Tab-separated table of N, CA and C in Angstrom:
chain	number	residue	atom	x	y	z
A	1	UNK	N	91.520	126.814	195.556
A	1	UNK	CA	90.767	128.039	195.281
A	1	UNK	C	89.372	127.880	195.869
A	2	UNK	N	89.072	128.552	196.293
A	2	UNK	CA	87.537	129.060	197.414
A	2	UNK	C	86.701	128.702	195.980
A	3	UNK	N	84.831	128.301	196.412
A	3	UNK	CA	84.404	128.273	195.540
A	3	UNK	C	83.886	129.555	195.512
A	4	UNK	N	83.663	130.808	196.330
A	4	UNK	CA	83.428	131.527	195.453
A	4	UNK	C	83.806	132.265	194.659
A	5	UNK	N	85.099	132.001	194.959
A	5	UNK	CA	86.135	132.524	193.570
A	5	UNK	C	85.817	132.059	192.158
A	6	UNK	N	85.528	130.625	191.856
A	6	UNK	CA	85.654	129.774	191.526
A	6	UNK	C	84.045	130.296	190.426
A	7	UNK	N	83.246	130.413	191.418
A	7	UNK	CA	81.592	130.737	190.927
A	7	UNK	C	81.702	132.269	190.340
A	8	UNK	N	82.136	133.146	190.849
A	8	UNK	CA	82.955	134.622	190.300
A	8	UNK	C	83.089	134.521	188.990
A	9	UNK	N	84.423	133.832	188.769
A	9	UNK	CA	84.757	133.624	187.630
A	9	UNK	C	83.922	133.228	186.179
A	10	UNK	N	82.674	132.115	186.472
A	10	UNK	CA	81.897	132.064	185.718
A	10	UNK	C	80.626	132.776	185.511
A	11	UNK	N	80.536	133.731	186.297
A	11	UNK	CA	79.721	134.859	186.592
A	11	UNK	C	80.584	135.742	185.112
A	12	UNK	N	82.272	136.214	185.419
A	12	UNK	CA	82.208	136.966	184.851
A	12	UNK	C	82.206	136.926	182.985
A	13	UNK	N	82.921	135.303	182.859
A	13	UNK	CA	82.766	134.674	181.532
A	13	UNK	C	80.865	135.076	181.107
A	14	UNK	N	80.323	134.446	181.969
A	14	UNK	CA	79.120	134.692	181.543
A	14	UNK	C	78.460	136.435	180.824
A	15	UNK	N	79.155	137.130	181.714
A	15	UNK	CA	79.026	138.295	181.344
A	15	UNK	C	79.575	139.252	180.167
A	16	UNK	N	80.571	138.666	179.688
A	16	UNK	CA	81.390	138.682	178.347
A	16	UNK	C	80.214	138.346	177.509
A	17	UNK	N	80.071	137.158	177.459
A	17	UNK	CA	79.345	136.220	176.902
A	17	UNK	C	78.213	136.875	176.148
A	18	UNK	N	77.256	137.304	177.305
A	18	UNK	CA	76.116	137.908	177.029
A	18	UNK	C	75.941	139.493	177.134
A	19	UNK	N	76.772	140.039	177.493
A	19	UNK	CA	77.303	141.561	176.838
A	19	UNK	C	77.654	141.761	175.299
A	20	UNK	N	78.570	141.008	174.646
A	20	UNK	CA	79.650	141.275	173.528
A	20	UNK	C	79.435	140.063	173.034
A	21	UNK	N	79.299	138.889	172.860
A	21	UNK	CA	79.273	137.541	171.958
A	21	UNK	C	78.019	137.096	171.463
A	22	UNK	N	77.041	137.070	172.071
A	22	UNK	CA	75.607	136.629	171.924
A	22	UNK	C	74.516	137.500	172.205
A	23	UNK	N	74.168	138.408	171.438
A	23	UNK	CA	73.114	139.276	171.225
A	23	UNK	C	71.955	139.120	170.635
A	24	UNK	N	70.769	139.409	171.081
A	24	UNK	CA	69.352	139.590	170.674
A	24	UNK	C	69.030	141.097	170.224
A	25	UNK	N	69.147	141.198	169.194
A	25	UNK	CA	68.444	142.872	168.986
A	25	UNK	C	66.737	142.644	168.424
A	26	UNK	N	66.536	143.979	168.764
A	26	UNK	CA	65.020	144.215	169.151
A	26	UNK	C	64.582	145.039	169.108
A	27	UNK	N	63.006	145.778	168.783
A	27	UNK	CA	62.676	147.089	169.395
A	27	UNK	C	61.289	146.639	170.249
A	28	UNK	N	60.746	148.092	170.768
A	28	UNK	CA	59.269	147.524	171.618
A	28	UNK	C	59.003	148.968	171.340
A	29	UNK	N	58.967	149.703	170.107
A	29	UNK	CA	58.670	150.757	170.121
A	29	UNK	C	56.648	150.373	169.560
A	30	UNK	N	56.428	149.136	168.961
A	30	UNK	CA	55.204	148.630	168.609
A	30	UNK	C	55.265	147.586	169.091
A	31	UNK	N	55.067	147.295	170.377
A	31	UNK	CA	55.286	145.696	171.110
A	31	UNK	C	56.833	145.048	170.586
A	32	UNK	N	56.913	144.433	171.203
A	32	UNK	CA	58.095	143.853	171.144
A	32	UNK	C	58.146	143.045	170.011
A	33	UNK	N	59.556	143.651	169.297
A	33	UNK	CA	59.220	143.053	168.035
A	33	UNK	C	61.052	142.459	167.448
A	34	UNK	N	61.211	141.362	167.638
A	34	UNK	CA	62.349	140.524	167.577
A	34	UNK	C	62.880	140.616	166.086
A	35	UNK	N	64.783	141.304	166.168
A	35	UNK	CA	65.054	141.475	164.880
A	35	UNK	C	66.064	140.689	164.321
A	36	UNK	N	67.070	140.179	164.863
A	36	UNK	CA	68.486	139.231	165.016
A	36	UNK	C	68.594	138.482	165.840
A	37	UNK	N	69.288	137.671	166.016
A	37	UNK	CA	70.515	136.849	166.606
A	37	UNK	C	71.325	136.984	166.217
A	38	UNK	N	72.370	137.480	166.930
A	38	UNK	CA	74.260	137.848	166.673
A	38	UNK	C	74.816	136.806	167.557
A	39	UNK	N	76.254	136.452	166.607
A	39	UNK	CA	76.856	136.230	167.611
A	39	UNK	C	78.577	136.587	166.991
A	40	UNK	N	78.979	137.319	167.828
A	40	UNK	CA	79.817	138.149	167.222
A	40	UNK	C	81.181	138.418	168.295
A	41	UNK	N	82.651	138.703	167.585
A	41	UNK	CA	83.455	138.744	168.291
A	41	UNK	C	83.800	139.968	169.339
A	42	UNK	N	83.753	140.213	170.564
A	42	UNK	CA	83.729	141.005	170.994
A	42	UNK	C	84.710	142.299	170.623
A	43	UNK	N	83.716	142.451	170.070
A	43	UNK	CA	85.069	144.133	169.739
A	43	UNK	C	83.561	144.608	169.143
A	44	UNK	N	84.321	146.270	169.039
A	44	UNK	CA	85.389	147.177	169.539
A	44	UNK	C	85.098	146.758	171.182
A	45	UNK	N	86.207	147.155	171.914
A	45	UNK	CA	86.181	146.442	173.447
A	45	UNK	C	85.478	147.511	173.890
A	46	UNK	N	85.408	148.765	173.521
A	46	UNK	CA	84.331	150.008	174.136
A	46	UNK	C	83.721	150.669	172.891
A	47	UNK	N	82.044	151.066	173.169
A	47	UNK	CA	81.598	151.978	171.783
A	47	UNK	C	80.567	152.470	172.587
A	48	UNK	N	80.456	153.751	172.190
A	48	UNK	CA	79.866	154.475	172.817
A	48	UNK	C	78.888	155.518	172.008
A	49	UNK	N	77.753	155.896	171.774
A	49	UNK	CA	77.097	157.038	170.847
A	49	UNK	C	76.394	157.554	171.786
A	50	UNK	N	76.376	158.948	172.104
A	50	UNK	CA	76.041	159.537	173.108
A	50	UNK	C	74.468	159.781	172.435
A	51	UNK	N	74.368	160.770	171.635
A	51	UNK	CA	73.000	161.069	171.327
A	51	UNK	C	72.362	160.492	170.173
A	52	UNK	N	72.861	159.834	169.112
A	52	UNK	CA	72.539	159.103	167.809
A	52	UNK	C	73.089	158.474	167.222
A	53	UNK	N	72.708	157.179	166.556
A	53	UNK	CA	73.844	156.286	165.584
A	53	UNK	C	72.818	155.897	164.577
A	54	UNK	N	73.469	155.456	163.359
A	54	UNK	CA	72.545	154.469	162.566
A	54	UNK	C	71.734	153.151	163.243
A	55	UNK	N	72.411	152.951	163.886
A	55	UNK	CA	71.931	151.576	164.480
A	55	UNK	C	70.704	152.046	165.955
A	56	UNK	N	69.103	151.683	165.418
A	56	UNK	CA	68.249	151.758	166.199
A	56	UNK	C	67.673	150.836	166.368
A	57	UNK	N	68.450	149.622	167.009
A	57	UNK	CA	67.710	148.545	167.624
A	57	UNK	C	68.390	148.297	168.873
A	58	UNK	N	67.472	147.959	169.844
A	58	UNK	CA	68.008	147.281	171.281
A	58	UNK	C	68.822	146.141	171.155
A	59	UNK	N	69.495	145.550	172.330
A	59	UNK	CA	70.216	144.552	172.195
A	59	UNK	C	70.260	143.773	173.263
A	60	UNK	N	70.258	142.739	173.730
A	60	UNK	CA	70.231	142.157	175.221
A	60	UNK	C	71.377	141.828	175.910
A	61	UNK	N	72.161	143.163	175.844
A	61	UNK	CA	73.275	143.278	176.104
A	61	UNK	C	73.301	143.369	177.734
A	62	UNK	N	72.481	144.274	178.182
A	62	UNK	CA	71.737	144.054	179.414
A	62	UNK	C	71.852	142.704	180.311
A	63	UNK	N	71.532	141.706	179.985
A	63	UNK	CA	71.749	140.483	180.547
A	63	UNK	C	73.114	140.647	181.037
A	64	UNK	N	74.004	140.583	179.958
A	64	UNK	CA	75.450	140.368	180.701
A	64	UNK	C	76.041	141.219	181.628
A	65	UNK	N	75.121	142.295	181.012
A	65	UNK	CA	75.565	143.557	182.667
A	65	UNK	C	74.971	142.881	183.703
A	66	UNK	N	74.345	142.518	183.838
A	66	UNK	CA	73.515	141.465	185.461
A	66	UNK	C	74.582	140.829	185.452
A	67	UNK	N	75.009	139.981	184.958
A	67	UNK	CA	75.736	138.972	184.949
A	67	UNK	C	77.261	139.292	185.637
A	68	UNK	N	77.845	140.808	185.448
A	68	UNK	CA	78.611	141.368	185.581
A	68	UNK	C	78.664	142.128	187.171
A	69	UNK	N	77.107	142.358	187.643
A	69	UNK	CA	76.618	142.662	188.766
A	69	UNK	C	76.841	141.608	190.000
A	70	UNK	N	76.295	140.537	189.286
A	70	UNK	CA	76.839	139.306	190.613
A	70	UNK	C	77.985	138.853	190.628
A	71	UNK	N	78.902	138.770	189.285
A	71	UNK	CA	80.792	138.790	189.965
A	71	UNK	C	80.753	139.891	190.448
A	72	UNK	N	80.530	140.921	190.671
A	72	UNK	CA	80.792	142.192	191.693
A	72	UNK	C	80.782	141.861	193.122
A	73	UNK	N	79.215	141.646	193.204
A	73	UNK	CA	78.775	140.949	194.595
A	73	UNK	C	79.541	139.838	195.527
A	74	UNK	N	79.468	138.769	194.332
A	74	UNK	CA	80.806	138.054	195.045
A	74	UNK	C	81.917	138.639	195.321
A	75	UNK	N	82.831	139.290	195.180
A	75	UNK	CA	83.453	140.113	195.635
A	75	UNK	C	83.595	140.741	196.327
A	76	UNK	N	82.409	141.477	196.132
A	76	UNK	CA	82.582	142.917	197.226
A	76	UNK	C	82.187	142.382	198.954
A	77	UNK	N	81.498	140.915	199.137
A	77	UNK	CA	81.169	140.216	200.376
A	77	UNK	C	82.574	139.578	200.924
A	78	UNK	N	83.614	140.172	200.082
A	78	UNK	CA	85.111	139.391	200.877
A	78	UNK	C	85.952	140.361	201.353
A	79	UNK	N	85.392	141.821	201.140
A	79	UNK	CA	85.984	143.120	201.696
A	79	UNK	C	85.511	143.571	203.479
A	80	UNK	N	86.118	143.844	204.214
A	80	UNK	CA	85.455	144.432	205.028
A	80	UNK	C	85.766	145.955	205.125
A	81	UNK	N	86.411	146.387	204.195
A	81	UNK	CA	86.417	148.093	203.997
A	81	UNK	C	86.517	148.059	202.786
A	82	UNK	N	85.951	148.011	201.497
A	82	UNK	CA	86.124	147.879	200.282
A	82	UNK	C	87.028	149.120	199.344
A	83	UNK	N	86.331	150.091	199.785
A	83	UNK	CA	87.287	151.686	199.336
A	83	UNK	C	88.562	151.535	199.493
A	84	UNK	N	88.907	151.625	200.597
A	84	UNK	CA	90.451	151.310	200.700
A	84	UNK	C	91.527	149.747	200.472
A	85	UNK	N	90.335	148.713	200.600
A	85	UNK	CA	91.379	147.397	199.813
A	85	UNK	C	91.239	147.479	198.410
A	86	UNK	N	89.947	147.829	197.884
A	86	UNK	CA	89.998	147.637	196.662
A	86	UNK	C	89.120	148.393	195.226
A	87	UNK	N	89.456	149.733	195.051
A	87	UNK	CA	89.417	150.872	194.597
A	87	UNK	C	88.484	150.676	193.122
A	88	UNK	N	89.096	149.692	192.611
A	88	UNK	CA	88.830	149.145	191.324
A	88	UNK	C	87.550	148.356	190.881
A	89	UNK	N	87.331	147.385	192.032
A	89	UNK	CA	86.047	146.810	192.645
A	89	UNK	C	84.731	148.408	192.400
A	90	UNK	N	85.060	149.011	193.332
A	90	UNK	CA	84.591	150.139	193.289
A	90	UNK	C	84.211	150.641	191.685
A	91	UNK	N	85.370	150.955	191.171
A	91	UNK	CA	84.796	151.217	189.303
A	91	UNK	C	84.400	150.980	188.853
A	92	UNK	N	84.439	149.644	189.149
A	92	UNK	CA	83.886	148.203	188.190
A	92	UNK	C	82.465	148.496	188.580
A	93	UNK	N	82.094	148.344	189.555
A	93	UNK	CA	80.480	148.297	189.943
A	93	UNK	C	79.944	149.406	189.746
A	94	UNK	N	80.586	150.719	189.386
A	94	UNK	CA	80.034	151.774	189.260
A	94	UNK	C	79.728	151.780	187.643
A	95	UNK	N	80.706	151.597	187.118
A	95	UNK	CA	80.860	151.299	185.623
A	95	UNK	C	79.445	150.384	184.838
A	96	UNK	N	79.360	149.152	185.842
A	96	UNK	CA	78.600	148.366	185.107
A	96	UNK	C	76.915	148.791	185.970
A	97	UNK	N	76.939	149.753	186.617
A	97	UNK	CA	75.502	150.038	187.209
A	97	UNK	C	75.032	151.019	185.978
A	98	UNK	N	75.952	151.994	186.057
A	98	UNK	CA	75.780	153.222	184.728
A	98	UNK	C	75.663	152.226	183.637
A	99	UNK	N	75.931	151.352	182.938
A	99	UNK	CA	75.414	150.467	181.872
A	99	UNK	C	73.990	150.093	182.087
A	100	UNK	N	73.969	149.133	182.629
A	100	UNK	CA	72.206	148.986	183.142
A	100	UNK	C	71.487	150.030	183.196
A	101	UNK	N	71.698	151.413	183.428
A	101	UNK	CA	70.903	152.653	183.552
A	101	UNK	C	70.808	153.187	181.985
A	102	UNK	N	72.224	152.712	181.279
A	102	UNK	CA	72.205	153.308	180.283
A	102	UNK	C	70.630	152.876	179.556
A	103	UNK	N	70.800	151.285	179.887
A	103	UNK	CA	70.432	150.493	178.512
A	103	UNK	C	68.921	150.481	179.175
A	104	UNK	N	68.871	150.870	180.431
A	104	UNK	CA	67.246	150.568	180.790
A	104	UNK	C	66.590	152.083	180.029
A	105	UNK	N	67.905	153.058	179.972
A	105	UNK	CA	66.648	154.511	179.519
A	105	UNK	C	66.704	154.082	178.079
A	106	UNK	N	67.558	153.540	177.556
A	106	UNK	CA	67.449	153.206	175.898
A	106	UNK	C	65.738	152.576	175.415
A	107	UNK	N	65.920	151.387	176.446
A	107	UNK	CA	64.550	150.619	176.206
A	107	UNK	C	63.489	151.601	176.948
A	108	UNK	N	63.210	152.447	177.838
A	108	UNK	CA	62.357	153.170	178.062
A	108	UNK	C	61.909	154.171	176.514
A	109	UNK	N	62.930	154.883	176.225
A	109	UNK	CA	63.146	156.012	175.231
A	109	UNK	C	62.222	154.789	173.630
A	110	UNK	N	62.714	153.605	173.449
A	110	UNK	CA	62.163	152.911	171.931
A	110	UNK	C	60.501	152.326	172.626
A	111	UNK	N	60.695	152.200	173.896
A	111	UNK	CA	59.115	151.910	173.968
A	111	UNK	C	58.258	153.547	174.040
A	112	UNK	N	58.247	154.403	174.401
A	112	UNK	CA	57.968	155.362	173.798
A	112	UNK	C	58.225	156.089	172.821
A	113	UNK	N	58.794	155.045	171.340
A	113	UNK	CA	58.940	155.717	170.362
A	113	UNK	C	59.938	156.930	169.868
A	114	UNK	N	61.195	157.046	170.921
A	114	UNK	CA	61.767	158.048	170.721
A	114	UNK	C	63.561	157.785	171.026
A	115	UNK	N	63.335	156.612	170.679
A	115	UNK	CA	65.092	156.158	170.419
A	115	UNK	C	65.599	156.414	169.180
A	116	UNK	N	66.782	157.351	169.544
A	116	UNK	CA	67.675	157.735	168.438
A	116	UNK	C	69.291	156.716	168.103
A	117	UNK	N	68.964	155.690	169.076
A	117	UNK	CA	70.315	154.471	168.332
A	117	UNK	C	71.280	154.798	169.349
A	118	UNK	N	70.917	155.537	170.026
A	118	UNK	CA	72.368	155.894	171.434
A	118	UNK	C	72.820	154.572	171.871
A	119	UNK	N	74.072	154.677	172.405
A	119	UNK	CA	74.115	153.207	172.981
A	119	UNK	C	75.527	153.262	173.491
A	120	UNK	N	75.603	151.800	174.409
A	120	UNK	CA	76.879	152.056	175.192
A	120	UNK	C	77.268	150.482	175.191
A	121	UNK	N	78.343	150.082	174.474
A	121	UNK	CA	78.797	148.682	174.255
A	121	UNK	C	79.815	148.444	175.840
A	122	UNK	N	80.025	148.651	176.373
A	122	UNK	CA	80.948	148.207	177.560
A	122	UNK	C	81.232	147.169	177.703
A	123	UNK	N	80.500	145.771	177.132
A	123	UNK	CA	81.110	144.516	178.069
A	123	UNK	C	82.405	143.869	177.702
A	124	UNK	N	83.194	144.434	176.963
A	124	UNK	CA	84.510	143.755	176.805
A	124	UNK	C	85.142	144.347	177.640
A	125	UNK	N	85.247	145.773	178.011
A	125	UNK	CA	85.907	146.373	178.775
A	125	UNK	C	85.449	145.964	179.989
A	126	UNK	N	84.057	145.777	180.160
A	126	UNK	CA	84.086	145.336	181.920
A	126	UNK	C	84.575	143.976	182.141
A	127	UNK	N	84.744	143.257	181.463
A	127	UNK	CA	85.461	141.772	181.124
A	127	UNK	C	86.823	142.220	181.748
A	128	UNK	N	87.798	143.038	181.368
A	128	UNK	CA	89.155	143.346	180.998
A	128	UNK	C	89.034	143.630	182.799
A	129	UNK	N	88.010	144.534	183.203
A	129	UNK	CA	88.565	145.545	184.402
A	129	UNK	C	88.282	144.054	185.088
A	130	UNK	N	86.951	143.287	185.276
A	130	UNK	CA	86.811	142.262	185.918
A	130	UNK	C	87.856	141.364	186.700
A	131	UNK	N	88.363	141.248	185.164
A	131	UNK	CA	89.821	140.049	185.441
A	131	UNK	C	90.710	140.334	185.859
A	132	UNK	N	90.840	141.751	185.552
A	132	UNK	CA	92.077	142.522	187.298
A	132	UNK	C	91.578	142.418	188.238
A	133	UNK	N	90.296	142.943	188.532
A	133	UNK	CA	89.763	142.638	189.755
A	133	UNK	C	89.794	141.199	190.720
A	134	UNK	N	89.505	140.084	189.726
A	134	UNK	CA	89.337	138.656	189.930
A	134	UNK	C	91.018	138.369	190.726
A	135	UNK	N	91.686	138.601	189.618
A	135	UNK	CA	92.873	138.707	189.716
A	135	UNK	C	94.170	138.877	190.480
A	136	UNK	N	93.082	140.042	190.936
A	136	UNK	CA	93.936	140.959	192.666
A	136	UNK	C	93.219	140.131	193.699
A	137	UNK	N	92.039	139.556	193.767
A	137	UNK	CA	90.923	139.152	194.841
A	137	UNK	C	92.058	137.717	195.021
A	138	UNK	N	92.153	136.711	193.812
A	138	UNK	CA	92.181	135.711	193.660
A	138	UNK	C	94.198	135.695	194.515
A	139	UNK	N	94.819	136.847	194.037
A	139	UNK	CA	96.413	136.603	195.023
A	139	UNK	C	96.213	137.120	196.117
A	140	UNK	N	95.017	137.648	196.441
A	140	UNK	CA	94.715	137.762	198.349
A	140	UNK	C	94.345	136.492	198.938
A	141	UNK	N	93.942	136.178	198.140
A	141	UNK	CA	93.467	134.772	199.171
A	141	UNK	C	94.240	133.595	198.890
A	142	UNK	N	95.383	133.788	197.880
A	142	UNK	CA	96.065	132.449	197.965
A	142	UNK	C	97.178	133.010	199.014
A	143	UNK	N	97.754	134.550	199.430
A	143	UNK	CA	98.476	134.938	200.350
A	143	UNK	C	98.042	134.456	201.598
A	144	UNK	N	96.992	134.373	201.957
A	144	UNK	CA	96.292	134.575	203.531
A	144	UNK	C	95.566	133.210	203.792
């Protein structure tokens, strides 16, 4: 197995990891002001609150979306037409960019005081799509 398959892979563990298992919650609506350490089983594998929840604290869930960004990268540098070999690749990175956007307007919205608890849990599910992805990448290159 190629190492950057190999480096991929712990890219995307990592991203589980620090999406869904190991959380920092927080707000910075009065400076940054540190509330937990979680560490918790990843589930529900998707949660989503569009405009409000009880729960109004940040989370550094963020990290593992980065984390989720560079197994992408590795990846997407082994395509030379990516759309048409690999569709999913495509989702995946679209999926986990809209996370990072989510969670950067979240922390914009509590540092100006006006977070209502919205939030978007994704990293088990980008875990799940990942490892198809990994998956399909990883029987192309033991074919060729």
């Amino acid at each position: 197995m190629k190492t950057k398959l190999k480096l991929s892979i712990v890219f995307l563990i990592f991203g589980l990891i620090f999406s869904s298992i190991i959380r920092l919650q927080f707000n910075t609506s009065s400076g940054f002001e540190f509330q937990k350490a979680l560490i918790t089983l990843p589930l529900p594998i998707f949660d989503f609150a569009a405009h409000s929840s009880n729960n109004l604290v940040l989370s550094s869930s963020f990290i593992g979306y980065f984390f989720f960004v560079v197994f992408g990268l590795l990846l997407i540098s082994d395509f030379k037409s990516l759309i048409s070999k690999n569709m999913l690749l495509v989702i995946f990175m679209l999926l986990t960019f809209a996370a990072i956007v989510f969670e950067i307007n979240s922390l914009i919205q509590d540092f100006n005081s006006n977070f209502t608890g919205h939030h978007l849990r994704i990293g088990p599910t980008l875990f799940l799509l990942g490892l198809l992805v990994y998956l399909r990448n990883y029987r192309t290159k033991v074919k060729s």
